[in-house]
Every structure is written in structure tokens, then in C-alpha cells.
């Protein structure tokens, strides 16, 4: 089974965000694999362990993204593809999906896995868009996946309810939390990963012209939410505090009425 | 919490381990009106980054003595400080290569002479009784301290802070010091000015501010040679249950390993300081310091670990982190008066302060109140600021040959 | 003339509130343009009047059995046919399970830009889309460069305002061909409970809740308030509750009117999922807990004591008339 995983390097979820000149400051930030993509990588490795085959992880990013690809290789992926972005070219979800789909088309695949969203941009677009570019089916926010021959059985998290879906290969699946528990890379795995191949591509290598890639949307301003003022810690007897809280919620905050 | 006091008998800059243990010792000796000023929260600086290893093993006799005396406080923290400090007597194993067998023996003798519960252990005993996964063949010899292990630096810090508060000490958190104030001719201290522009007057200021000590002192014309040195630590899961294993100073590979009893995880710390990454105090910004180890550092740690523990090939990398040691040129701290009347230094612990915290607090209190050490066999002389210009540095009698390590 | 198409949704036999919210947004940016809604499923027609109440001047219904359950292929085909018919310039829906699954596919098919998870859309020469990034730690403003404007709108974020209009319902016979995914079964896990992402009041528990039994206490409080129960990752990881209840960076991002955090320390990843709530109440034993930094009101105390007292107090307050303000 040929498995492709689309992944993205994101800010460590513990990072504070700072903005300078309307842009997010990325210096000094610690980076991680987007947590939802980690589920996708783990699932890919499990599928390989069960059905055989090969796992290729693919990302679009700067050269720093290599460290995240290495982590995926250390977890057990076989190959990695780094599509290096040109900082001057504006890319949105449309263009990203176009680039990934073009890179995927040149390869053999049975299943494509990716996170259902990234924790930085949070748009939840790239997975379904790539499936559309490739004209294959997709199943999103999957928490359980089984493959039997060509048959694909998945459980989707649909706003808390569980949807049982069937389809067939080839397919694109987006991972939701709960799909699995991603493994930590083993120490020998980390050493072996250093020798695994990372293929580097420029967007130009894919034969796409600029027009085909043109972003359809642009972010022109970034800002931080207003700082919350310090709240009030109630004091006194516990039962009085509770009475006061109910009073405050009703009369001051006005979020509960009678 | 109350308002900021206008005056204090003693101001301590820094609410880490050293600042709080000093505050506690001073308060115990009836000093009133002690104010500790902490820039962030208690234990947020070097304390929170400490691995917490407890050992008596030093090649410096004076540090051995300090560690031995301090261990009593860790062992009986509940009785002495009134709360637990996370002391885990998992033992401390120390291993060297073939070249250093004799040095180890001599140091163990010295340590025993000074009261460390330690002895040489055979490789067979290590294999059978202490840590079966170690490939002992590579090692020349081992020593073992059954009462060594580790403690929790943050808990220890909190225990000292709480004990000090109970004795009337005021600890102000999120209250950094902008500058130390001195009189017109610069000969004696008059107080400090805080970051929010409040002045507290005091005839006595103890600077226990880690790397920050350098800049505070530089601003009043005193050069205290402390700079940052990057420490990179790696967390792993051994992949197999191992039961209780000791803290391990692996000086064949210049790496130390600290177990976590609760999780079974291991912390790998680098002890090879031959290629230090220094950072100037002016450039050090804890908030923007790299939070994780570099790939290269992780790789090095893995290679060393797998070499010492070849059977643990299922071990997994959990995470890494990166911090800064407050290094002095010789790795020995400053516990001394500064050349300005009323200012004392208690800083520069160079990555090995935790295990001597209790005695450092006592020594600093001695220095402030009596002008000299009251601790038996422990002179303050080696910790003076002028030791470099006087070319009179502390030297171990039996230094290990392979390590460029100040901490042992 | 601007024509805005809104894809409305039915859930559990009701139009979703988010559909009204989207219609409200559509009205705000439509100018003198036209607002058209569309709705899929074999009994879609009976909901069209309600859409008119929120300003849909036309409602296209595609009554096809193949659309009774959402599939990306089925909905995509139906929506493309409606789009083809009415040629909208703007296409909106809720950032719901359906919206986030369907709209990206349709956007790529139409070579269109899509702004997901908008918390507001404003008209200022151009249409400006505002959306949270980094799980609400920051915001960005976006615009569409050219082509069709598509956006999904975060539920429970913009107040739905009624705006009754005379409306025309148009039935469309859409051809739905081969569906590559088939929904075999839907297992309701949330039935009878208020949906987290649309809840006005959320009572949430962390590791301090100590177990599933503790969550029962929170459920009782939520029931009294007509709210939903959420959880921190720590509580889910500890097995106290299902991951479907998780609020945070990896989990749901919620913006209720009232968020009551019980035994939650306030890790930054959790704050990312709830810090934009209108009013935050924190109940925690540890006075130093980070959650108190974002809370409007805090009680330092044992949740096992506080929560039952709070439930009783609210019961008294709400006993006459069990309503919750919007």
C-alpha cells in the first residue's frame, strides 16, 4: 500500500504569539509537527505495519521544515518530500492544495492522510481541496480507520456524533483527535532517519505556472485579541461566594436571567 | 499581599533556591524585615531548570562537605522546613573509564573521609543489583551512594519560601530590580529601585540573581564574571520497565542520567563542556531563549545513551529542553561581599547549586551576620570574587583526566 | 446586483441556529442585493418559511433522498447545480461539520477563494473577513482577490437577527450521481444534550474533576442552565470523558456567553479554545492556577463543594422560568 501523508510544521502550541508590523513574529519560536498531522503520520505507519507498503511524508515549507520531516521519518515514515516555498509568492489554501496535488499526481498512491486542520491557520481546507484536485473521494475528521482490500471503513467525528462511512480506495482521509496515540520516535529510529532520503522540490519543478497557482485570498492584517482585564476573585464564606457569583452573573454580567 | 515596604533590613534580589534559603537562614537567626524580590515567580529562573540530582560525589573536598551537610536537609525536609522537597533516594552511581580508576578510588576515599555514604562497587554488582542495562564492560570502575538520587528543585524552593514566610520574610513576586542604589561616592549600598520605579532602602543587599547578577553589578561598576552557558537536556522513555534505577553520572561518556520515579522516564544531561555555547548576560532573555535542544545535541545524547545502554534500543525520545547555566570562569560560585559596603553576592552556581542549597543559605547568612563561615570545615575563601586576579583558584586534589567538567 | 447564496442546514429535525446567523451576516453585506438560501433533503421545503423570517428572499430546495444524509459528493453536486442556476457572487455557510467538509471541495472546483471560520464579515469598500488564527491567540483580516467569494462562519458568534421578508420557494430537481462515500449509520452521542459548539453556556471540567462521577456533577449544573459540558485535554487523556467533549487547541474552540471552568488549571492550549468566551468563571482549589488570569469571576475552592452549591443556587433562581438569555 502506497501511503502519502501531508503534513505541516506549526508553532509549538505553547508558544505565545507576538505581532510586529502586522505580521506574526516567527523568530525564536519552537516548531512542532501540526498535532493533527501527527495522527495522520501515526495512522499511516500503522497501515504500513499492517498491510505493507511505503509511507511518504510531504510538506510545503521553508528549509526549517526539514526537522519535522525528520521526526516523521524517525517515527517510521520511509521517504520525505519537501516542497520549498518561495517567500515572495503569495500562497493560500487554493494554491497549497494545487501544489500538493500536482506533486502527488506524479506518484503512486492508494491513500492520502492528513490532519483535519492545522493549529496555526485553522482553516480545515487543504485536505478536501486536494481530494477535489485529484478527483478522489475524501472522508474528514476520522477517528477510526480500517482498510480491507479496496474497502475503506471509517468513523467520523461529526460534532460529537459518530458517523460510520464506507468508501473505497483511492481516498483521502483527514485525521481527528482520537484516531490514535502518536508514537514517540525511538532513539535508533532517530539515528536511522538521518539516512533516509528527503527529496527537495521547488514549486517550479512541478511545472506549474504562476497563474495556475495564484492565490484567491490574501491576509492583509494580523492583530492580537484585546487583553482581558483581571477578574475578580470572590472571598468570604463559600456559600456566600456562590450566592454572590449567581448574583453577579445575573445582574452584572447578565448572562443568566430568570 | 500588601504594599511594597519602604525599607528593609535585608533585601535579597532573586527568589530562587539560593535567595530563599538565605532568607530562611537569616530569618531563623532573628533578622527582621527581610524582603525577597523576585522578577517572575519563585523558582522560575535557573532553579526551575535544574535537574535536581543529589550526590556527594565531588573531586573538590569543600563541595563534598557542603553536599554532605546539605543532604541532611533534603532527607529531613519535612521536619526542618515543614514540607516535602521530593527527595528520592534512588541512589547515585558514578562510572569512569579505565584511565580514571585510581582517581575515582582516591576521590571515594576523600568523600568517605568527609562523611559521604559511598563506596566502590564492582561491575558485577552494578549489573546485578543496581542497573542491569548498563554495558559495564566499557567502564573502568564505579562508585555508588545509596542515599544519593534526586530532589525536586521547585518544591525545595517553595519549601524554603514558605518556611521563610512563616518566619516573617516578605517575598514579592513579579517584582524585578531595575538597579541597586549606592551612595554618592559609591562606597556603600542604600537600597534598590524596582522595575516599577519604587525604592526600597536597606543597608544590606544580597544579590542572588543568577545570570542577572552580572548586569546588576556592572551597573554599579563591579565586574562579576558570570555568563550564560547553554544546557541541553533530553527526555526519553527507556521503552521497557526498569524499576528503581539510580541517578547516574556516566563519566565515560560525559553524560548524566536522572530517572523520574513516577513516570519511569530518564533525563539525559550533557556533562561534556569542552565546547561550551556561551551567552552574554546582556543578550540573555529567558523568554526568547531556545526552548528545546538542537538536533545535534539530541543526536549526541542518543549516541552516548545507546553506547552505555545498548540493550535499550526501544527507548523513545519524548522531548528536549534547553536552558542556561549561570557559569563562572572556574565553575565555582561567588559567595562573598562585593567591594561596595553592604552588598553580598550569592550567585554563579554553574549548574551544580541544587545539592548544596541548604549550606549555601547558612554560609550566606554567616557571611552577612558574622563576616565569616560558621560551618565546620567550610571556608568562604574559595568563593571570593578576587580569586581570579589573585590567581588562587580552587583545585581538586584528584581531578579526573577526561572531563573538562567544573561540576565534579 | 450582489447575489448571496447561503447554504442552510437542518439538524435533528430543525434548522440550525448558525444558518440564521449566516443569513444575518448576509443581510449586513448584501446592500440592495439579493439573499438566496438553499436547503437539501427530502423534506426541505417545510423549513423555507423559517428562512424567510431571517431574510432569505428566495429559497431553493433540492428534495432528493440521496441528500438526506450529508456526503461530500451528494452535497457538492446539489450545490453546484444551485450555483449554476443563480450565479451568486458570494457563497456562505456555517463553519460546521458540513461547511468545513464541503466548502473547500466546492471552492477548488470553482477555482475560488474561501475564508474559513469567520467571526465577522464587514463591508468596507471591499468585503473584509475576520477570522481567528492560532486557535484564537491572534486574528487576521482577509480579502478575496478575485472570483467567487466563499466563507464559512463560526457558529454562536454573530447574533441571529430576525428580518422577515416575502419569500419564494423554488424546488430544484438536481441530479445526484454516484456517491463515492456512503454513510452507513450515525451513532448519536450527543442526543438530548446541547451541542458544545452552539452552547450559550458551557460547564467544563479538568483533571481536578477526578473522574467520570465528577463530570456527573458538572452535567447537573449544565442541565439546570440549559448548557453543555466540556472538558480539558487533561480530563480526556485521563479517561474521565470522551474526546468529543474536549475544548482547546486540539479540540473544539468555543465562544459561549458563559464558560464555567471547574478544576481546570488553564494550560495555554486550553485557553486557546475558550478564552474568547464572553464571561468566564473559574473554580479551582489552587489560587495560583493560570485559569484565574482569564477569569472574570473566580472562586478559590473545592469544586466538589462549590458546584453542587452553585447548582442549587441556580435552581432557585431559574425555577420559575427556565430561560437563558441570548
mmCIF file of C-alpha atoms in Angstrom, chain B residues 33-372:
data_model
loop_
_atom_site.group_PDB
_atom_site.id
_atom_site.type_symbol
_atom_site.label_atom_id
_atom_site.label_comp_id
_atom_site.label_asym_id
_atom_site.label_seq_id
_atom_site.Cartn_x
_atom_site.Cartn_y
_atom_site.Cartn_z
ATOM 1 C CA UNK B 33 12.264 42.828 57.925
ATOM 2 C CA UNK B 34 13.751 40.708 55.137
ATOM 3 C CA UNK B 35 12.418 41.377 51.657
ATOM 4 C CA UNK B 36 12.970 38.982 48.748
ATOM 5 C CA UNK B 37 12.373 40.498 45.317
ATOM 6 C CA UNK B 38 11.686 38.000 42.547
ATOM 7 C CA UNK B 39 11.456 39.168 38.950
ATOM 8 C CA UNK B 40 8.975 36.449 37.963
ATOM 9 C CA UNK B 41 7.718 33.671 40.202
ATOM 10 C CA UNK B 42 9.520 31.570 42.758
ATOM 11 C CA UNK B 43 11.820 29.094 41.053
ATOM 12 C CA UNK B 44 11.208 30.478 37.571
ATOM 13 C CA UNK B 45 14.886 31.010 36.778
ATOM 14 C CA UNK B 46 17.762 28.546 36.995
ATOM 15 C CA UNK B 47 16.002 26.700 39.827
ATOM 16 C CA UNK B 48 13.182 25.567 37.604
ATOM 17 C CA UNK B 49 15.689 24.339 35.040
ATOM 18 C CA UNK B 50 17.735 22.273 37.433
ATOM 19 C CA UNK B 51 17.773 18.505 37.021
ATOM 20 C CA UNK B 52 17.798 18.109 40.784
ATOM 21 C CA UNK B 53 20.490 15.430 41.056
ATOM 22 C CA UNK B 54 21.681 14.806 44.613
ATOM 23 C CA UNK B 55 25.125 13.366 45.148
ATOM 24 C CA UNK B 56 28.062 13.701 47.464
ATOM 25 C CA UNK B 57 30.448 12.947 44.657
ATOM 26 C CA UNK B 58 32.788 15.822 44.014
ATOM 27 C CA UNK B 59 36.513 15.905 43.498
ATOM 28 C CA UNK B 60 36.561 19.211 45.398
ATOM 29 C CA UNK B 61 36.721 18.458 49.091
ATOM 30 C CA UNK B 62 34.887 21.610 50.152
ATOM 31 C CA UNK B 63 31.992 20.963 47.781
ATOM 32 C CA UNK B 64 31.834 17.384 49.051
ATOM 33 C CA UNK B 65 31.463 18.715 52.570
ATOM 34 C CA UNK B 66 28.774 21.135 51.502
ATOM 35 C CA UNK B 67 26.874 18.365 49.726
ATOM 36 C CA UNK B 68 27.122 16.022 52.717
ATOM 37 C CA UNK B 69 25.835 18.610 55.145
ATOM 38 C CA UNK B 70 23.106 19.693 52.765
ATOM 39 C CA UNK B 71 21.838 16.158 52.259
ATOM 40 C CA UNK B 72 20.552 16.153 55.832
ATOM 41 C CA UNK B 73 18.115 18.918 54.942
ATOM 42 C CA UNK B 74 16.854 17.038 51.896
ATOM 43 C CA UNK B 75 16.450 13.876 53.954
ATOM 44 C CA UNK B 76 14.586 15.537 56.790
ATOM 45 C CA UNK B 77 12.890 18.357 54.899
ATOM 46 C CA UNK B 78 9.514 17.676 56.478
ATOM 47 C CA UNK B 79 10.932 18.158 59.943
ATOM 48 C CA UNK B 80 13.255 21.021 59.087
ATOM 49 C CA UNK B 81 11.327 23.053 56.520
ATOM 50 C CA UNK B 82 7.859 21.776 57.190
ATOM 51 C CA UNK B 83 7.207 20.324 53.759
ATOM 52 C CA UNK B 84 8.322 17.711 51.305
ATOM 53 C CA UNK B 85 11.022 18.540 48.758
ATOM 54 C CA UNK B 86 10.601 15.494 46.528
ATOM 55 C CA UNK B 87 13.715 13.745 47.824
ATOM 56 C CA UNK B 88 14.053 10.380 46.082
ATOM 57 C CA UNK B 89 16.902 8.266 47.491
ATOM 58 C CA UNK B 90 17.216 6.150 44.366
ATOM 59 C CA UNK B 91 20.997 6.150 44.768
ATOM 60 C CA UNK B 92 23.769 7.787 42.819
ATOM 61 C CA UNK B 93 26.010 5.733 40.592
ATOM 62 C CA UNK B 94 29.207 7.188 39.222
ATOM 63 C CA UNK B 95 31.160 5.486 36.447
ATOM 64 C CA UNK B 96 34.505 6.322 34.869
ATOM 65 C CA UNK B 97 36.643 4.949 32.075
ATOM 66 C CA UNK B 98 39.763 2.794 32.614
ATOM 67 C CA UNK B 99 42.060 5.784 32.769
ATOM 68 C CA UNK B 100 40.359 7.190 35.835
ATOM 69 C CA UNK B 101 40.045 4.156 38.063
ATOM 70 C CA UNK B 102 42.702 5.338 40.517
ATOM 71 C CA UNK B 103 41.361 8.885 40.609
ATOM 72 C CA UNK B 104 37.899 7.561 41.392
ATOM 73 C CA UNK B 105 39.273 5.421 44.218
ATOM 74 C CA UNK B 106 41.104 8.379 45.727
ATOM 75 C CA UNK B 107 38.066 10.604 45.444
ATOM 76 C CA UNK B 108 35.825 7.986 47.025
ATOM 77 C CA UNK B 109 38.301 7.762 49.912
ATOM 78 C CA UNK B 110 38.199 11.541 50.265
ATOM 79 C CA UNK B 111 34.409 11.524 50.147
ATOM 80 C CA UNK B 112 34.174 8.771 52.768
ATOM 81 C CA UNK B 113 36.562 10.697 54.972
ATOM 82 C CA UNK B 114 34.137 13.591 54.761
ATOM 83 C CA UNK B 115 31.136 11.519 55.640
ATOM 84 C CA UNK B 116 29.649 10.615 52.255
ATOM 85 C CA UNK B 117 27.891 7.272 52.345
ATOM 86 C CA UNK B 118 29.703 5.934 49.288
ATOM 87 C CA UNK B 119 31.805 3.001 48.192
ATOM 88 C CA UNK B 120 33.393 1.422 45.155
ATOM 89 C CA UNK B 121 31.090 -1.153 43.570
ATOM 90 C CA UNK B 122 32.131 -3.945 41.243
ATOM 91 C CA UNK B 123 30.805 -4.174 37.704
ATOM 92 C CA UNK B 124 29.098 -7.417 38.689
ATOM 93 C CA UNK B 125 27.239 -5.637 41.441
ATOM 94 C CA UNK B 126 26.220 -2.856 39.080
ATOM 95 C CA UNK B 127 24.969 -5.445 36.584
ATOM 96 C CA UNK B 128 23.162 -7.494 39.175
ATOM 97 C CA UNK B 129 21.953 -5.065 41.793
ATOM 98 C CA UNK B 130 22.000 -1.527 40.507
ATOM 99 C CA UNK B 131 21.264 -1.144 36.811
ATOM 100 C CA UNK B 132 21.386 -4.306 34.678
ATOM 101 C CA UNK B 133 21.041 -2.426 31.389
ATOM 102 C CA UNK B 134 24.398 -0.678 31.667
ATOM 103 C CA UNK B 135 27.099 -2.152 29.467
ATOM 104 C CA UNK B 136 29.598 -2.238 32.326
ATOM 105 C CA UNK B 137 32.463 -3.625 30.237
ATOM 106 C CA UNK B 138 33.193 -0.208 28.825
ATOM 107 C CA UNK B 139 33.638 1.275 32.247
ATOM 108 C CA UNK B 140 36.769 1.182 34.354
ATOM 109 C CA UNK B 141 35.077 1.423 37.736
ATOM 110 C CA UNK B 142 32.012 2.561 39.586
ATOM 111 C CA UNK B 143 31.169 4.124 42.899
ATOM 112 C CA UNK B 144 27.754 4.163 44.492
ATOM 113 C CA UNK B 145 25.971 6.347 47.045
ATOM 114 C CA UNK B 146 22.799 4.707 48.341
ATOM 115 C CA UNK B 147 21.492 7.984 49.767
ATOM 116 C CA UNK B 148 22.048 9.968 46.588
ATOM 117 C CA UNK B 149 19.366 10.337 43.959
ATOM 118 C CA UNK B 150 17.423 13.451 43.273
ATOM 119 C CA UNK B 151 15.113 16.048 44.733
ATOM 120 C CA UNK B 152 12.623 18.468 43.286
ATOM 121 C CA UNK B 153 14.244 21.907 42.966
ATOM 122 C CA UNK B 154 10.952 23.775 42.632
ATOM 123 C CA UNK B 155 9.414 22.008 45.628
ATOM 124 C CA UNK B 156 12.576 22.716 47.574
ATOM 125 C CA UNK B 157 12.384 26.347 46.552
ATOM 126 C CA UNK B 158 8.750 26.544 47.629
ATOM 127 C CA UNK B 159 9.526 24.804 50.911
ATOM 128 C CA UNK B 160 12.210 27.388 51.661
ATOM 129 C CA UNK B 161 9.939 30.227 50.577
ATOM 130 C CA UNK B 162 7.094 29.006 52.776
ATOM 131 C CA UNK B 163 9.373 28.402 55.731
ATOM 132 C CA UNK B 164 10.832 31.880 55.296
ATOM 133 C CA UNK B 165 7.366 33.452 55.046
ATOM 134 C CA UNK B 166 6.351 31.655 58.212
ATOM 135 C CA UNK B 167 9.252 33.416 59.913
ATOM 136 C CA UNK B 168 8.067 36.791 58.667
ATOM 137 C CA UNK B 169 10.007 37.195 55.422
ATOM 138 C CA UNK B 170 8.270 39.212 52.688
ATOM 139 C CA UNK B 171 8.592 37.661 49.234
ATOM 140 C CA UNK B 172 7.493 39.838 46.345
ATOM 141 C CA UNK B 173 6.944 38.008 43.068
ATOM 142 C CA UNK B 174 6.805 39.685 39.668
ATOM 143 C CA UNK B 175 8.883 42.430 41.167
ATOM 144 C CA UNK B 176 12.176 42.782 39.334
ATOM 145 C CA UNK B 177 15.005 45.061 40.404
ATOM 146 C CA UNK B 178 15.988 47.754 37.950
ATOM 147 C CA UNK B 179 19.080 48.849 39.822
ATOM 148 C CA UNK B 180 20.955 48.653 43.055
ATOM 149 C CA UNK B 181 21.276 52.105 44.644
ATOM 150 C CA UNK B 182 24.587 53.218 46.171
ATOM 151 C CA UNK B 183 25.548 56.391 47.972
ATOM 152 C CA UNK B 184 27.175 59.352 46.277
ATOM 153 C CA UNK B 185 30.756 58.221 46.425
ATOM 154 C CA UNK B 186 29.739 54.700 45.507
ATOM 155 C CA UNK B 187 31.153 53.186 48.635
ATOM 156 C CA UNK B 188 28.061 51.730 50.243
ATOM 157 C CA UNK B 189 24.637 50.449 49.288
ATOM 158 C CA UNK B 190 21.478 52.346 50.153
ATOM 159 C CA UNK B 191 18.792 50.152 48.624
ATOM 160 C CA UNK B 192 17.269 49.102 45.333
ATOM 161 C CA UNK B 193 14.918 50.527 42.750
ATOM 162 C CA UNK B 194 12.341 48.100 41.398
ATOM 163 C CA UNK B 195 11.172 47.759 37.795
ATOM 164 C CA UNK B 196 8.020 49.664 38.700
ATOM 165 C CA UNK B 197 10.139 52.526 40.000
ATOM 166 C CA UNK B 198 9.697 52.008 43.705
ATOM 167 C CA UNK B 199 12.617 52.489 46.034
ATOM 168 C CA UNK B 200 13.297 50.274 48.986
ATOM 169 C CA UNK B 201 16.022 51.457 51.337
ATOM 170 C CA UNK B 202 18.290 48.955 53.005
ATOM 171 C CA UNK B 203 21.839 48.824 54.342
ATOM 172 C CA UNK B 204 22.211 45.235 53.108
ATOM 173 C CA UNK B 205 21.528 43.818 49.645
ATOM 174 C CA UNK B 206 22.215 40.195 48.745
ATOM 175 C CA UNK B 207 22.363 39.538 45.026
ATOM 176 C CA UNK B 208 21.174 36.008 44.254
ATOM 177 C CA UNK B 209 20.005 36.813 40.756
ATOM 178 C CA UNK B 210 21.722 34.132 38.672
ATOM 179 C CA UNK B 211 22.806 35.401 35.275
ATOM 180 C CA UNK B 212 21.086 38.712 36.053
ATOM 181 C CA UNK B 213 23.681 39.277 38.793
ATOM 182 C CA UNK B 214 26.220 40.330 36.193
ATOM 183 C CA UNK B 215 24.232 43.285 34.844
ATOM 184 C CA UNK B 216 23.023 44.471 38.243
ATOM 185 C CA UNK B 217 26.619 44.618 39.459
ATOM 186 C CA UNK B 218 28.023 46.001 36.233
ATOM 187 C CA UNK B 219 25.670 48.977 36.567
ATOM 188 C CA UNK B 220 27.353 49.900 39.831
ATOM 189 C CA UNK B 221 30.819 49.358 38.441
ATOM 190 C CA UNK B 222 31.613 45.870 39.685
ATOM 191 C CA UNK B 223 32.609 43.155 37.253
ATOM 192 C CA UNK B 224 31.174 39.818 38.346
ATOM 193 C CA UNK B 225 32.225 37.307 35.715
ATOM 194 C CA UNK B 226 29.058 35.276 35.268
ATOM 195 C CA UNK B 227 27.708 34.414 31.873
ATOM 196 C CA UNK B 228 25.165 32.041 30.467
ATOM 197 C CA UNK B 229 26.075 28.656 29.089
ATOM 198 C CA UNK B 230 23.537 26.687 27.162
ATOM 199 C CA UNK B 231 22.494 23.439 28.786
ATOM 200 C CA UNK B 232 20.629 20.960 26.616
ATOM 201 C CA UNK B 233 18.584 18.212 28.148
ATOM 202 C CA UNK B 234 16.804 15.305 26.547
ATOM 203 C CA UNK B 235 13.876 13.354 27.946
ATOM 204 C CA UNK B 236 13.485 9.741 26.958
ATOM 205 C CA UNK B 237 11.339 6.789 27.833
ATOM 206 C CA UNK B 238 13.530 3.678 28.204
ATOM 207 C CA UNK B 239 10.902 1.621 26.377
ATOM 208 C CA UNK B 240 10.982 -1.151 28.977
ATOM 209 C CA UNK B 241 10.043 -1.077 32.640
ATOM 210 C CA UNK B 242 13.199 -0.878 34.735
ATOM 211 C CA UNK B 243 12.030 -0.493 38.290
ATOM 212 C CA UNK B 244 14.028 1.813 40.515
ATOM 213 C CA UNK B 245 17.294 2.921 38.955
ATOM 214 C CA UNK B 246 19.759 5.449 40.353
ATOM 215 C CA UNK B 247 20.876 8.819 39.124
ATOM 216 C CA UNK B 248 23.949 8.017 37.083
ATOM 217 C CA UNK B 249 26.998 10.134 36.415
ATOM 218 C CA UNK B 250 28.363 8.468 33.301
ATOM 219 C CA UNK B 251 31.842 9.979 33.001
ATOM 220 C CA UNK B 252 32.874 7.515 30.384
ATOM 221 C CA UNK B 253 30.513 9.363 28.034
ATOM 222 C CA UNK B 254 30.352 12.698 29.876
ATOM 223 C CA UNK B 255 26.635 12.439 30.347
ATOM 224 C CA UNK B 256 24.440 12.250 33.401
ATOM 225 C CA UNK B 257 21.150 10.469 33.671
ATOM 226 C CA UNK B 258 18.400 11.202 36.115
ATOM 227 C CA UNK B 259 15.455 8.822 36.490
ATOM 228 C CA UNK B 260 11.923 10.004 37.180
ATOM 229 C CA UNK B 261 10.453 7.549 39.649
ATOM 230 C CA UNK B 262 6.842 8.497 38.915
ATOM 231 C CA UNK B 263 6.966 8.069 35.140
ATOM 232 C CA UNK B 264 9.945 5.794 34.598
ATOM 233 C CA UNK B 265 11.357 8.348 32.182
ATOM 234 C CA UNK B 266 15.004 9.335 32.033
ATOM 235 C CA UNK B 267 16.553 12.742 31.731
ATOM 236 C CA UNK B 268 19.829 12.861 29.803
ATOM 237 C CA UNK B 269 22.059 15.786 30.593
ATOM 238 C CA UNK B 270 25.248 16.697 28.840
ATOM 239 C CA UNK B 271 28.349 16.846 31.012
ATOM 240 C CA UNK B 272 30.829 17.465 28.230
ATOM 241 C CA UNK B 273 31.720 21.109 28.495
ATOM 242 C CA UNK B 274 34.619 21.052 26.059
ATOM 243 C CA UNK B 275 32.692 23.075 23.505
ATOM 244 C CA UNK B 276 30.545 25.450 25.537
ATOM 245 C CA UNK B 277 27.945 27.696 23.975
ATOM 246 C CA UNK B 278 28.184 30.894 25.970
ATOM 247 C CA UNK B 279 25.720 33.697 26.022
ATOM 248 C CA UNK B 280 26.490 37.158 27.325
ATOM 249 C CA UNK B 281 24.240 38.258 30.180
ATOM 250 C CA UNK B 282 23.170 41.332 28.203
ATOM 251 C CA UNK B 283 21.897 39.081 25.419
ATOM 252 C CA UNK B 284 20.170 36.615 27.689
ATOM 253 C CA UNK B 285 16.411 36.850 27.583
ATOM 254 C CA UNK B 286 14.854 33.828 29.267
ATOM 255 C CA UNK B 287 11.594 34.326 27.351
ATOM 256 C CA UNK B 288 13.283 34.201 23.996
ATOM 257 C CA UNK B 289 15.931 31.623 24.754
ATOM 258 C CA UNK B 290 15.628 28.435 22.656
ATOM 259 C CA UNK B 291 13.266 26.129 24.494
ATOM 260 C CA UNK B 292 14.490 22.885 23.011
ATOM 261 C CA UNK B 293 17.794 21.188 22.379
ATOM 262 C CA UNK B 294 19.332 21.300 18.933
ATOM 263 C CA UNK B 295 19.143 18.266 16.689
ATOM 264 C CA UNK B 296 22.876 17.898 17.048
ATOM 265 C CA UNK B 297 22.692 17.886 20.833
ATOM 266 C CA UNK B 298 19.878 15.346 20.768
ATOM 267 C CA UNK B 299 21.842 13.147 18.407
ATOM 268 C CA UNK B 300 24.896 13.301 20.660
ATOM 269 C CA UNK B 301 22.838 12.388 23.696
ATOM 270 C CA UNK B 302 21.289 9.447 21.848
ATOM 271 C CA UNK B 303 24.627 8.112 20.678
ATOM 272 C CA UNK B 304 26.053 8.294 24.195
ATOM 273 C CA UNK B 305 22.993 6.741 25.759
ATOM 274 C CA UNK B 306 22.792 3.871 23.292
ATOM 275 C CA UNK B 307 26.502 3.260 23.778
ATOM 276 C CA UNK B 308 26.137 2.944 27.558
ATOM 277 C CA UNK B 309 22.792 1.107 27.332
ATOM 278 C CA UNK B 310 22.986 -0.887 24.083
ATOM 279 C CA UNK B 311 20.085 -3.158 25.026
ATOM 280 C CA UNK B 312 17.648 -0.257 25.360
ATOM 281 C CA UNK B 313 17.058 0.103 21.634
ATOM 282 C CA UNK B 314 13.338 0.540 22.206
ATOM 283 C CA UNK B 315 13.978 3.784 24.057
ATOM 284 C CA UNK B 316 11.953 6.701 22.748
ATOM 285 C CA UNK B 317 12.613 10.392 22.525
ATOM 286 C CA UNK B 318 9.915 12.279 24.426
ATOM 287 C CA UNK B 319 11.106 15.844 24.299
ATOM 288 C CA UNK B 320 14.064 18.061 24.939
ATOM 289 C CA UNK B 321 14.657 21.346 26.550
ATOM 290 C CA UNK B 322 17.273 23.968 26.696
ATOM 291 C CA UNK B 323 18.251 26.304 29.499
ATOM 292 C CA UNK B 324 21.163 28.427 30.561
ATOM 293 C CA UNK B 325 23.606 27.689 33.352
ATOM 294 C CA UNK B 326 24.929 30.713 35.257
ATOM 295 C CA UNK B 327 28.617 29.998 34.728
ATOM 296 C CA UNK B 328 31.636 31.454 36.471
ATOM 297 C CA UNK B 329 35.051 31.032 34.814
ATOM 298 C CA UNK B 330 36.020 28.207 37.201
ATOM 299 C CA UNK B 331 32.553 26.767 37.781
ATOM 300 C CA UNK B 332 32.731 27.702 41.465
ATOM 301 C CA UNK B 333 30.102 30.135 42.777
ATOM 302 C CA UNK B 334 30.551 33.548 44.333
ATOM 303 C CA UNK B 335 29.541 33.685 47.991
ATOM 304 C CA UNK B 336 31.290 36.840 49.076
ATOM 305 C CA UNK B 337 30.955 40.515 49.905
ATOM 306 C CA UNK B 338 31.165 42.822 46.914
ATOM 307 C CA UNK B 339 33.639 45.729 47.086
ATOM 308 C CA UNK B 340 30.751 48.049 47.993
ATOM 309 C CA UNK B 341 29.764 48.114 51.633
ATOM 310 C CA UNK B 342 26.547 46.199 52.290
ATOM 311 C CA UNK B 343 26.375 44.259 49.016
ATOM 312 C CA UNK B 344 26.864 40.497 49.047
ATOM 313 C CA UNK B 345 26.945 38.038 46.194
ATOM 314 C CA UNK B 346 25.393 34.585 46.187
ATOM 315 C CA UNK B 347 25.399 33.589 42.539
ATOM 316 C CA UNK B 348 27.165 31.717 39.766
ATOM 317 C CA UNK B 349 26.298 28.185 40.779
ATOM 318 C CA UNK B 350 27.328 26.928 37.360
ATOM 319 C CA UNK B 351 24.795 24.132 37.103
ATOM 320 C CA UNK B 352 25.529 22.385 40.408
ATOM 321 C CA UNK B 353 23.907 24.532 43.066
ATOM 322 C CA UNK B 354 20.855 22.493 43.966
ATOM 323 C CA UNK B 355 22.599 19.851 46.037
ATOM 324 C CA UNK B 356 24.392 22.445 48.183
ATOM 325 C CA UNK B 357 21.451 24.845 48.617
ATOM 326 C CA UNK B 358 20.923 24.323 52.376
ATOM 327 C CA UNK B 359 24.555 25.017 53.232
ATOM 328 C CA UNK B 360 24.767 27.971 50.844
ATOM 329 C CA UNK B 361 21.893 29.621 52.722
ATOM 330 C CA UNK B 362 23.706 29.071 56.009
ATOM 331 C CA UNK B 363 27.027 30.315 54.627
ATOM 332 C CA UNK B 364 25.464 33.438 53.184
ATOM 333 C CA UNK B 365 23.776 34.179 56.494
ATOM 334 C CA UNK B 366 27.108 33.607 58.281
ATOM 335 C CA UNK B 367 28.823 35.974 55.907
ATOM 336 C CA UNK B 368 26.248 38.735 56.389
ATOM 337 C CA UNK B 369 25.913 38.381 60.158
ATOM 338 C CA UNK B 370 29.335 37.220 61.320
ATOM 339 C CA UNK B 371 31.602 38.064 58.459
ATOM 340 C CA UNK B 372 32.882 34.519 58.275
#
